[in-house]
mmCIF file of C-alpha atoms and ligand atoms in Angstrom:
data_model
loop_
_atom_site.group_PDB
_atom_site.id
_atom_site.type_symbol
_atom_site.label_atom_id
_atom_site.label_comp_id
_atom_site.label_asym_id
_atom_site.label_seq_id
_atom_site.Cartn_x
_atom_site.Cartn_y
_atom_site.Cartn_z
ATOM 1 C CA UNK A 1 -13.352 34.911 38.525
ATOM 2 C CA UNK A 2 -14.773 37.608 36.291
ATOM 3 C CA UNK A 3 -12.552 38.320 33.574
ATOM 4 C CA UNK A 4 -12.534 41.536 31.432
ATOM 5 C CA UNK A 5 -11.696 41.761 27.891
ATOM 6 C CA UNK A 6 -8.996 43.521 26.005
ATOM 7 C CA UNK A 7 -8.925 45.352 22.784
ATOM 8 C CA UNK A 8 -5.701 46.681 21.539
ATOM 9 C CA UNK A 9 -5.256 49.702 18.793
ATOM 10 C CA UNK A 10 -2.946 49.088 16.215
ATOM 11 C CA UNK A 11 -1.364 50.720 12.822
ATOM 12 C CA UNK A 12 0.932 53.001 11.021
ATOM 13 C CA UNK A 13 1.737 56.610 12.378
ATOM 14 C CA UNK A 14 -1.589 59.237 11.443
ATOM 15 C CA UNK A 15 -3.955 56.234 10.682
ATOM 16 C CA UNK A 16 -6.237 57.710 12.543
ATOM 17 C CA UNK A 17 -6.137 55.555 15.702
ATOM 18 C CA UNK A 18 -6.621 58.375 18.519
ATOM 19 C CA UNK A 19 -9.742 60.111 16.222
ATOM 20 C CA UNK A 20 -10.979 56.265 16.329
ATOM 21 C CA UNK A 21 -10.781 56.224 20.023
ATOM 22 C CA UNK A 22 -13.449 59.062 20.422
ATOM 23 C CA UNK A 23 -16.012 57.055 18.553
ATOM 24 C CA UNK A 24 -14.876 53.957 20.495
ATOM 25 C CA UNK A 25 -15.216 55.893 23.887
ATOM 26 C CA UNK A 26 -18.821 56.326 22.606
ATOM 27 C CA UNK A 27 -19.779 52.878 21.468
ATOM 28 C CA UNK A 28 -19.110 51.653 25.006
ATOM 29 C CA UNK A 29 -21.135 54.021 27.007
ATOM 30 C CA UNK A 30 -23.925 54.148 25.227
ATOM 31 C CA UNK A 31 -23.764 50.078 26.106
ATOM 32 C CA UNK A 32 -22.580 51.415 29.507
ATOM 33 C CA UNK A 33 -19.866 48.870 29.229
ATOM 34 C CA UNK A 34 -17.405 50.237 32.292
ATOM 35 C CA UNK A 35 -14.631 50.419 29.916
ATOM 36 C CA UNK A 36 -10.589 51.617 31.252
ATOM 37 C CA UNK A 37 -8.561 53.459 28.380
ATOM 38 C CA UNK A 38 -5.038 53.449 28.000
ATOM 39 C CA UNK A 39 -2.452 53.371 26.328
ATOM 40 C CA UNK A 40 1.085 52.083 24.744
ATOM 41 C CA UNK A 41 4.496 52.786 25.569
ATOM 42 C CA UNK A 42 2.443 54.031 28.648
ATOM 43 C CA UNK A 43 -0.360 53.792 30.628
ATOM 44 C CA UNK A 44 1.204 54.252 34.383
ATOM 45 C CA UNK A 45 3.678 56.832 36.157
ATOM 46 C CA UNK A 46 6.697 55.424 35.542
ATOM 47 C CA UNK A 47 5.717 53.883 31.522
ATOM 48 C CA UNK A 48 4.783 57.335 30.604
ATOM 49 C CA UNK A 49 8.616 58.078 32.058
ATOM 50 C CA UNK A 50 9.732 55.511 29.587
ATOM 51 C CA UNK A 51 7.654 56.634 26.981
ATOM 52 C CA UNK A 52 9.521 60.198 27.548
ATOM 53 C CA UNK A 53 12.612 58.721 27.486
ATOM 54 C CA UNK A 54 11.873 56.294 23.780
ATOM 55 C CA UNK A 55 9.593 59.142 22.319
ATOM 56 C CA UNK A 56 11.645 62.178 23.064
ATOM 57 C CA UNK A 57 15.252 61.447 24.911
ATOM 58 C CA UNK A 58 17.730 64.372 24.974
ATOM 59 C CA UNK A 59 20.558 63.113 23.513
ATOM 60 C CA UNK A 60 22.707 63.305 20.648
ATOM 61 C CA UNK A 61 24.069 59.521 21.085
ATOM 62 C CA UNK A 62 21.484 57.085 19.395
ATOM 63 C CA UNK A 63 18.977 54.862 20.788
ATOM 64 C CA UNK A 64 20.151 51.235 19.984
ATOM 65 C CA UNK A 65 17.611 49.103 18.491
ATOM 66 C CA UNK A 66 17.985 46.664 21.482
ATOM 67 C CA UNK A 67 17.537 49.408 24.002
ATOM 68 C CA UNK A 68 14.262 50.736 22.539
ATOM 69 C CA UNK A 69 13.649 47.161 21.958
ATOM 70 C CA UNK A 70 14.028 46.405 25.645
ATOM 71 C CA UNK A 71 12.463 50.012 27.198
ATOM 72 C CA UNK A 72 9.161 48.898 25.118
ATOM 73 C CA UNK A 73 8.847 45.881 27.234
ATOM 74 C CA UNK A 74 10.161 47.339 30.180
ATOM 75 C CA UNK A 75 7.612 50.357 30.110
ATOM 76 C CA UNK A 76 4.586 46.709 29.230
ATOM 77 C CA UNK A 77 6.051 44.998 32.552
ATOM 78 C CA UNK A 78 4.881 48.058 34.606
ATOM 79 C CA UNK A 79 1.563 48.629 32.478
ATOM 80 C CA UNK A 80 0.496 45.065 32.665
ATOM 81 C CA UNK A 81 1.045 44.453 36.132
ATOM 82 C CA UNK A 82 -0.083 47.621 37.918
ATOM 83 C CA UNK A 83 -2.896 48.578 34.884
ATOM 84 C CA UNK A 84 -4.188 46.098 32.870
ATOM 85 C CA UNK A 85 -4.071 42.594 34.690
ATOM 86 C CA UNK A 86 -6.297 44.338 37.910
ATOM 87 C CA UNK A 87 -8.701 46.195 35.523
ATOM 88 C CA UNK A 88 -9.494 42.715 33.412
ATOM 89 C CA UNK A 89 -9.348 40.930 36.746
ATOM 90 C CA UNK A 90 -12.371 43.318 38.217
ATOM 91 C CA UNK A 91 -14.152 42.456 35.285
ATOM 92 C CA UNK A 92 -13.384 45.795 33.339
ATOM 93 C CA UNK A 93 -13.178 45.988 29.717
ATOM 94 C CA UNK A 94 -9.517 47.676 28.805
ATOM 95 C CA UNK A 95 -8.767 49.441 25.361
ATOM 96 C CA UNK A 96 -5.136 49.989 24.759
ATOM 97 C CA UNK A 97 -3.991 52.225 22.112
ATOM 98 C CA UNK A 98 -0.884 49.757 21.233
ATOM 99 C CA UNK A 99 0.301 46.813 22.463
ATOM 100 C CA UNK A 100 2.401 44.078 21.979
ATOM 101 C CA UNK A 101 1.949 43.899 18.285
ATOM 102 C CA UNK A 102 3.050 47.075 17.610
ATOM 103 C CA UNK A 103 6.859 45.999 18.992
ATOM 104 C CA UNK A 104 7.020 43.136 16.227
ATOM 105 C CA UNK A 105 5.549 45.551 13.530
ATOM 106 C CA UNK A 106 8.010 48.211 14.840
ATOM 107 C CA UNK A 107 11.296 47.343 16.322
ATOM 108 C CA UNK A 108 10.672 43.577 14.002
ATOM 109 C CA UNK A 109 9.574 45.213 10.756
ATOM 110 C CA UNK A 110 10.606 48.614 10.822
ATOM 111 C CA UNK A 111 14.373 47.894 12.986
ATOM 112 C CA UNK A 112 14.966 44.401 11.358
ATOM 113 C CA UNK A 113 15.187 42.796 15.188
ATOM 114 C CA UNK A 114 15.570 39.373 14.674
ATOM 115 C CA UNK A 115 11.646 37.730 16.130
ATOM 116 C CA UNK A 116 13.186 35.785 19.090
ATOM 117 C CA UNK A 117 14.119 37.778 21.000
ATOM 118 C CA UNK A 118 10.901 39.785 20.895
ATOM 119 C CA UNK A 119 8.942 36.339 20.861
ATOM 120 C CA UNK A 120 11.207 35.711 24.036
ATOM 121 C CA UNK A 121 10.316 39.050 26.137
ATOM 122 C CA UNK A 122 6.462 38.488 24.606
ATOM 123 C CA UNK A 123 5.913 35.417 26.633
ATOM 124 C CA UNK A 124 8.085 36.287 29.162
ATOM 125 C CA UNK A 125 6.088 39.692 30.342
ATOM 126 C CA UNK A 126 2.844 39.657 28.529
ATOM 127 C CA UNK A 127 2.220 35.840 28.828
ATOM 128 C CA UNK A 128 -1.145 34.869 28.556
ATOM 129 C CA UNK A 129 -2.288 38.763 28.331
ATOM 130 C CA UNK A 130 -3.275 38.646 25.368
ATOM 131 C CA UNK A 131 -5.585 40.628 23.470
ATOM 132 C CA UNK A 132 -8.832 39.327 22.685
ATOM 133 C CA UNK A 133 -9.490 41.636 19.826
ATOM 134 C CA UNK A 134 -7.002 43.787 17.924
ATOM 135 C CA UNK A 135 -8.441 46.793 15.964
ATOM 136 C CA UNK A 136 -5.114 47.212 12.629
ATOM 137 C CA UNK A 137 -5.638 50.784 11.116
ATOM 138 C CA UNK A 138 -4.167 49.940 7.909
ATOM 139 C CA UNK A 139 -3.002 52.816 5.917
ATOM 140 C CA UNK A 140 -0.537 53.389 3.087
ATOM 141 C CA UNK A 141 2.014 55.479 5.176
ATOM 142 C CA UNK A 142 2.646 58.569 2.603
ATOM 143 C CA UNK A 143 -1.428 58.833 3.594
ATOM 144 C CA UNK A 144 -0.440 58.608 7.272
ATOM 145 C CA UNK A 145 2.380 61.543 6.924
ATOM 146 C CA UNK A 146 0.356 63.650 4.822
ATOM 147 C CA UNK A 147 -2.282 63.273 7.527
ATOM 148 C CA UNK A 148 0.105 63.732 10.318
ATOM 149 C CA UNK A 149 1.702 67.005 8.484
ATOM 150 C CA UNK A 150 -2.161 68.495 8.804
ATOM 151 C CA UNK A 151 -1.961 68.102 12.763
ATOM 152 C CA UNK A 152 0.723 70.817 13.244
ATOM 153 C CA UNK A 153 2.555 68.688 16.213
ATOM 154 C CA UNK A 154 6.205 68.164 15.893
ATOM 155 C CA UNK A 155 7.675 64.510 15.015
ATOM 156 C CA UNK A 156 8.658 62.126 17.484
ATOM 157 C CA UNK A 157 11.678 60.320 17.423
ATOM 158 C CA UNK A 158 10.142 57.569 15.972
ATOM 159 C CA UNK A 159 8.061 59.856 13.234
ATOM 160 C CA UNK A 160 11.073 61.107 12.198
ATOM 161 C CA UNK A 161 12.384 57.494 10.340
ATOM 162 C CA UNK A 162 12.111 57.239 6.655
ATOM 163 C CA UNK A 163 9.070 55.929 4.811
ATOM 164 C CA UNK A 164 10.722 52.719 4.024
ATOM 165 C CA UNK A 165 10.733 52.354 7.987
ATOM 166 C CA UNK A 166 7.170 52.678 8.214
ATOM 167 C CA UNK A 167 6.429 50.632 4.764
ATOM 168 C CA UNK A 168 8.078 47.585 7.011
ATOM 169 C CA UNK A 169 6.156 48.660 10.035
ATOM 170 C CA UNK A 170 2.734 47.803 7.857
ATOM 171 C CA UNK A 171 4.233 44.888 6.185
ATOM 172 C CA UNK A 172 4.823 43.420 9.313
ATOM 173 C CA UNK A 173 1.274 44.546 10.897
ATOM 174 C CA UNK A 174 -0.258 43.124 7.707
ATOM 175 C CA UNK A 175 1.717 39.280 7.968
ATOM 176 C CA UNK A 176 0.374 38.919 11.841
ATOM 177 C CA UNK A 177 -3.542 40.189 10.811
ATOM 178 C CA UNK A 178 -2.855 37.753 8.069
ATOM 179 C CA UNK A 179 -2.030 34.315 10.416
ATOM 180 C CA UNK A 180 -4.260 35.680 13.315
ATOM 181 C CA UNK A 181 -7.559 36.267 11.246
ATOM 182 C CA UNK A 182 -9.362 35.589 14.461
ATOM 183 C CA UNK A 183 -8.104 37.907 16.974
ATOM 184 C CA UNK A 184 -6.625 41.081 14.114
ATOM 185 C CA UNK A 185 -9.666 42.404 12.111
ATOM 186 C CA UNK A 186 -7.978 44.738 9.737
ATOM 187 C CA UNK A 187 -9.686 48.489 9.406
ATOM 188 C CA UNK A 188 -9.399 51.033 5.664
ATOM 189 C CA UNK A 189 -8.136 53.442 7.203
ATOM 190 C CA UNK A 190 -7.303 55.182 3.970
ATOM 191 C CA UNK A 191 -11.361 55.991 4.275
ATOM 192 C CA UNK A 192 -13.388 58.685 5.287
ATOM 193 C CA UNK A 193 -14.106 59.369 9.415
ATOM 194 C CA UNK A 194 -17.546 57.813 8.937
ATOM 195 C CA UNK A 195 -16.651 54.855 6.387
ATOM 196 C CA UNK A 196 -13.839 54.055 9.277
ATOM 197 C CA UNK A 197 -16.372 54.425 12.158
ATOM 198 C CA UNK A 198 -19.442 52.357 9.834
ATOM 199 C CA UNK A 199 -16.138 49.544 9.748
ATOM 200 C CA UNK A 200 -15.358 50.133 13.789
ATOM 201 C CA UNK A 201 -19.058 49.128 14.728
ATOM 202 C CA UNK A 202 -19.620 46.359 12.408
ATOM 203 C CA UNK A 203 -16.057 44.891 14.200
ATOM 204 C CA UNK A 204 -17.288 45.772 17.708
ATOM 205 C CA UNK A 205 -21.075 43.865 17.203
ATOM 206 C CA UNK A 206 -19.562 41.173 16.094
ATOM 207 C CA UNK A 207 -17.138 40.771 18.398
ATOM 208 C CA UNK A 208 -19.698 41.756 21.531
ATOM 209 C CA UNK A 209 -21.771 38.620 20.412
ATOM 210 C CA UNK A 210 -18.937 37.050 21.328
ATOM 211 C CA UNK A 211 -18.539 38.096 25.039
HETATM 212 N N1 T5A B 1 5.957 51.972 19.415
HETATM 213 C C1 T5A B 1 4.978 51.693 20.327
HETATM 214 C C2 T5A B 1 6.948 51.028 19.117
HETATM 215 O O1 T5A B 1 7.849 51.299 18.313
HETATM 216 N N2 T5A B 1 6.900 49.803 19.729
HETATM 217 C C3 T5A B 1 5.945 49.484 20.660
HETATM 218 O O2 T5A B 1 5.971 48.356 21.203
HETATM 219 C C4 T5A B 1 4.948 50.473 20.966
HETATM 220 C C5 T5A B 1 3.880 50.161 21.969
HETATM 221 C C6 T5A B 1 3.831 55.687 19.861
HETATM 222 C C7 T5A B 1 5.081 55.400 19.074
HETATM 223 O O3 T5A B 1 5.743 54.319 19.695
HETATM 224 C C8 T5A B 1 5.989 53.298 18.755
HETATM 225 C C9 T5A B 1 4.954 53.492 17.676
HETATM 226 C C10 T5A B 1 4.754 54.973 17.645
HETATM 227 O O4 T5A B 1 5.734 55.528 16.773
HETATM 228 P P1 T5A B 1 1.551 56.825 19.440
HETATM 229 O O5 T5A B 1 1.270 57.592 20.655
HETATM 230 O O6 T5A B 1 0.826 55.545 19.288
HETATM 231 O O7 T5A B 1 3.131 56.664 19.278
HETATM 232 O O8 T5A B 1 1.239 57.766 18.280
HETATM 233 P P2 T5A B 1 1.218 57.499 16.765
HETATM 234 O O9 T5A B 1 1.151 56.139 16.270
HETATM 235 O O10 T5A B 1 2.357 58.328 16.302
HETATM 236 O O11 T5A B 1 -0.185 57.991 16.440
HETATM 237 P P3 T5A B 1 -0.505 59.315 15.789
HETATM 238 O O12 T5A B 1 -0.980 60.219 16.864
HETATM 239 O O13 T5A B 1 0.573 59.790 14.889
HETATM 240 O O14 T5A B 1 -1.610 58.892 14.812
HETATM 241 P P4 T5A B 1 -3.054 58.380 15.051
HETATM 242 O O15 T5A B 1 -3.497 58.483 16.442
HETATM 243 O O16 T5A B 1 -3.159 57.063 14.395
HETATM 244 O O17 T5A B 1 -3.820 59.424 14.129
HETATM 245 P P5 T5A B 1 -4.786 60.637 14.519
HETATM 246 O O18 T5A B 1 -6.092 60.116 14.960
HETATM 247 O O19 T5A B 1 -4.049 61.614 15.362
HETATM 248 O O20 T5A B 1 -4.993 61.217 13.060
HETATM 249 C C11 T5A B 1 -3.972 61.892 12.370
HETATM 250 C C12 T5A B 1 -4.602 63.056 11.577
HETATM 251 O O21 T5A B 1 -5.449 62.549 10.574
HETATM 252 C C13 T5A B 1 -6.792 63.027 10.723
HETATM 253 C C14 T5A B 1 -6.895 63.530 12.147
HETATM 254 O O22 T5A B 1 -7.837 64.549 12.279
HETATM 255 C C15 T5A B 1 -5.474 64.002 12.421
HETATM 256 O O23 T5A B 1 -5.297 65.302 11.967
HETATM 257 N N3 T5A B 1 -7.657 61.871 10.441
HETATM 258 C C16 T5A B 1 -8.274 61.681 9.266
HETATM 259 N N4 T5A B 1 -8.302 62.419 8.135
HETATM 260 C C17 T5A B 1 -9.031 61.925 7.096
HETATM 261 N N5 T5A B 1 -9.732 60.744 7.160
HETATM 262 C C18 T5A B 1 -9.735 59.990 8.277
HETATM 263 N N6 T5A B 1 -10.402 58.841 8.301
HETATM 264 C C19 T5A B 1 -8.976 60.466 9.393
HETATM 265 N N7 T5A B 1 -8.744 59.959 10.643
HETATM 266 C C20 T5A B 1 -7.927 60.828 11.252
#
């Protein structure tokens, strides 16, 4: 069976990931590499429903770490099964803009979640969908606000923790590049558009070699 590939997105919030994707978009079709784009918590009806309900509930009780924990993976069950798995099954390429990383850099690093039980739901609903290549937009995360401030959108639920939060979240990004050299090829994001995008292509030839 022909078997796509997938690339995952990662980083800290305003590194730059979804002005990354543009250039990405290109890269591919100009190889006219049939490529599916997506994204994470998302990607299908009902994950984007989820995503609503992590990213912007309306509610004055708090989300519990182990509910946000377990709506993450609940919203990947969905995106896996009805998104991803058929699109690398037909052979497509698939670029998601997070993945399972981003819950041990986020709800491990940032919420403290002990790693077994996110180890446990990992190979329980991603299993062997794993990503072939993982793009980290590394960033200092005052550099991410500041950027993020510049956009003008309001802050997410998430966006709205402390900077110690997010100094976890890349601590944690930062240990997994570090003992999966192979698969996580670290990005500057703290550069300019076209120093990230030079760093983008080199990645992406190397790793097309590859395929
Ligand atoms: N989450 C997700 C979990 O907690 N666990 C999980 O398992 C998963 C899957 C999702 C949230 O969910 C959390 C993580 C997140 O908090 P998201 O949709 O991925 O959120 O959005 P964010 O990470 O919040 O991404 P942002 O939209 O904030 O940032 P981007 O996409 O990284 O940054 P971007 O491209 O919008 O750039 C930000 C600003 O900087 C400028 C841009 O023009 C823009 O204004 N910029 C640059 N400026 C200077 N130099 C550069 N090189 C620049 N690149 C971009």
């Amino acid at each position: 069976m022909v078997k796509g590939k997938l690339i995952t997105i990662e980083g800290g919030e305003g590194a730059g990931k979804s002005t990354a994707l543009a250039f990405i978009k290109r890269y591919f079709l100009q190889r006219q590499i049939n490529c599916l784009f997506t994204r994470e918590p998302g990607g299908t009806e009902i994950a984007e429903q989820i995503r609503q309900l992590i990213l912007h509930a309306l509610s004055d009780e708090s989300v519990l770490p182990e509910t946000e924990l377990l709506l993450m993976f609940a919203a990947r069950a969905q995106h896996i099964k009805t998104c991803i798995l058929p699109a690398l099954e037909s052979g497509q390429f698939v670029v998601s803009d997070r993945y399972v990383d981003a819950s041990y850099a986020y709800q491990g690093g940032g919420r403290g979640m002990d790693n077994q039980y996110i180890t446990m739901l990992d190979k329980w609903i991603v299993g062997d969908v794993c990503p072939d290549l993982t793009l980290l937009f590394d960033i200092d995360p005052v550099l991410g606000f500041e950027r993020t401030k510049n956009r003008g959108a309001s802050h997410d639920r998430i966006e709205r923790e402390k900077i110690a939060f997010f100094k976890r979240v890349r601590e944690r990004y930062l240990e997994r590049a570090q003992n999966d050299r192979g698969r996580i090829k670290i990005i500057d994001a703290s550069q300019t558009v076209a120093s990230v995008e030079k760093q983008l292509e080199a990645v992406l030839d190397a790793f097309m070699m590859t395929v």
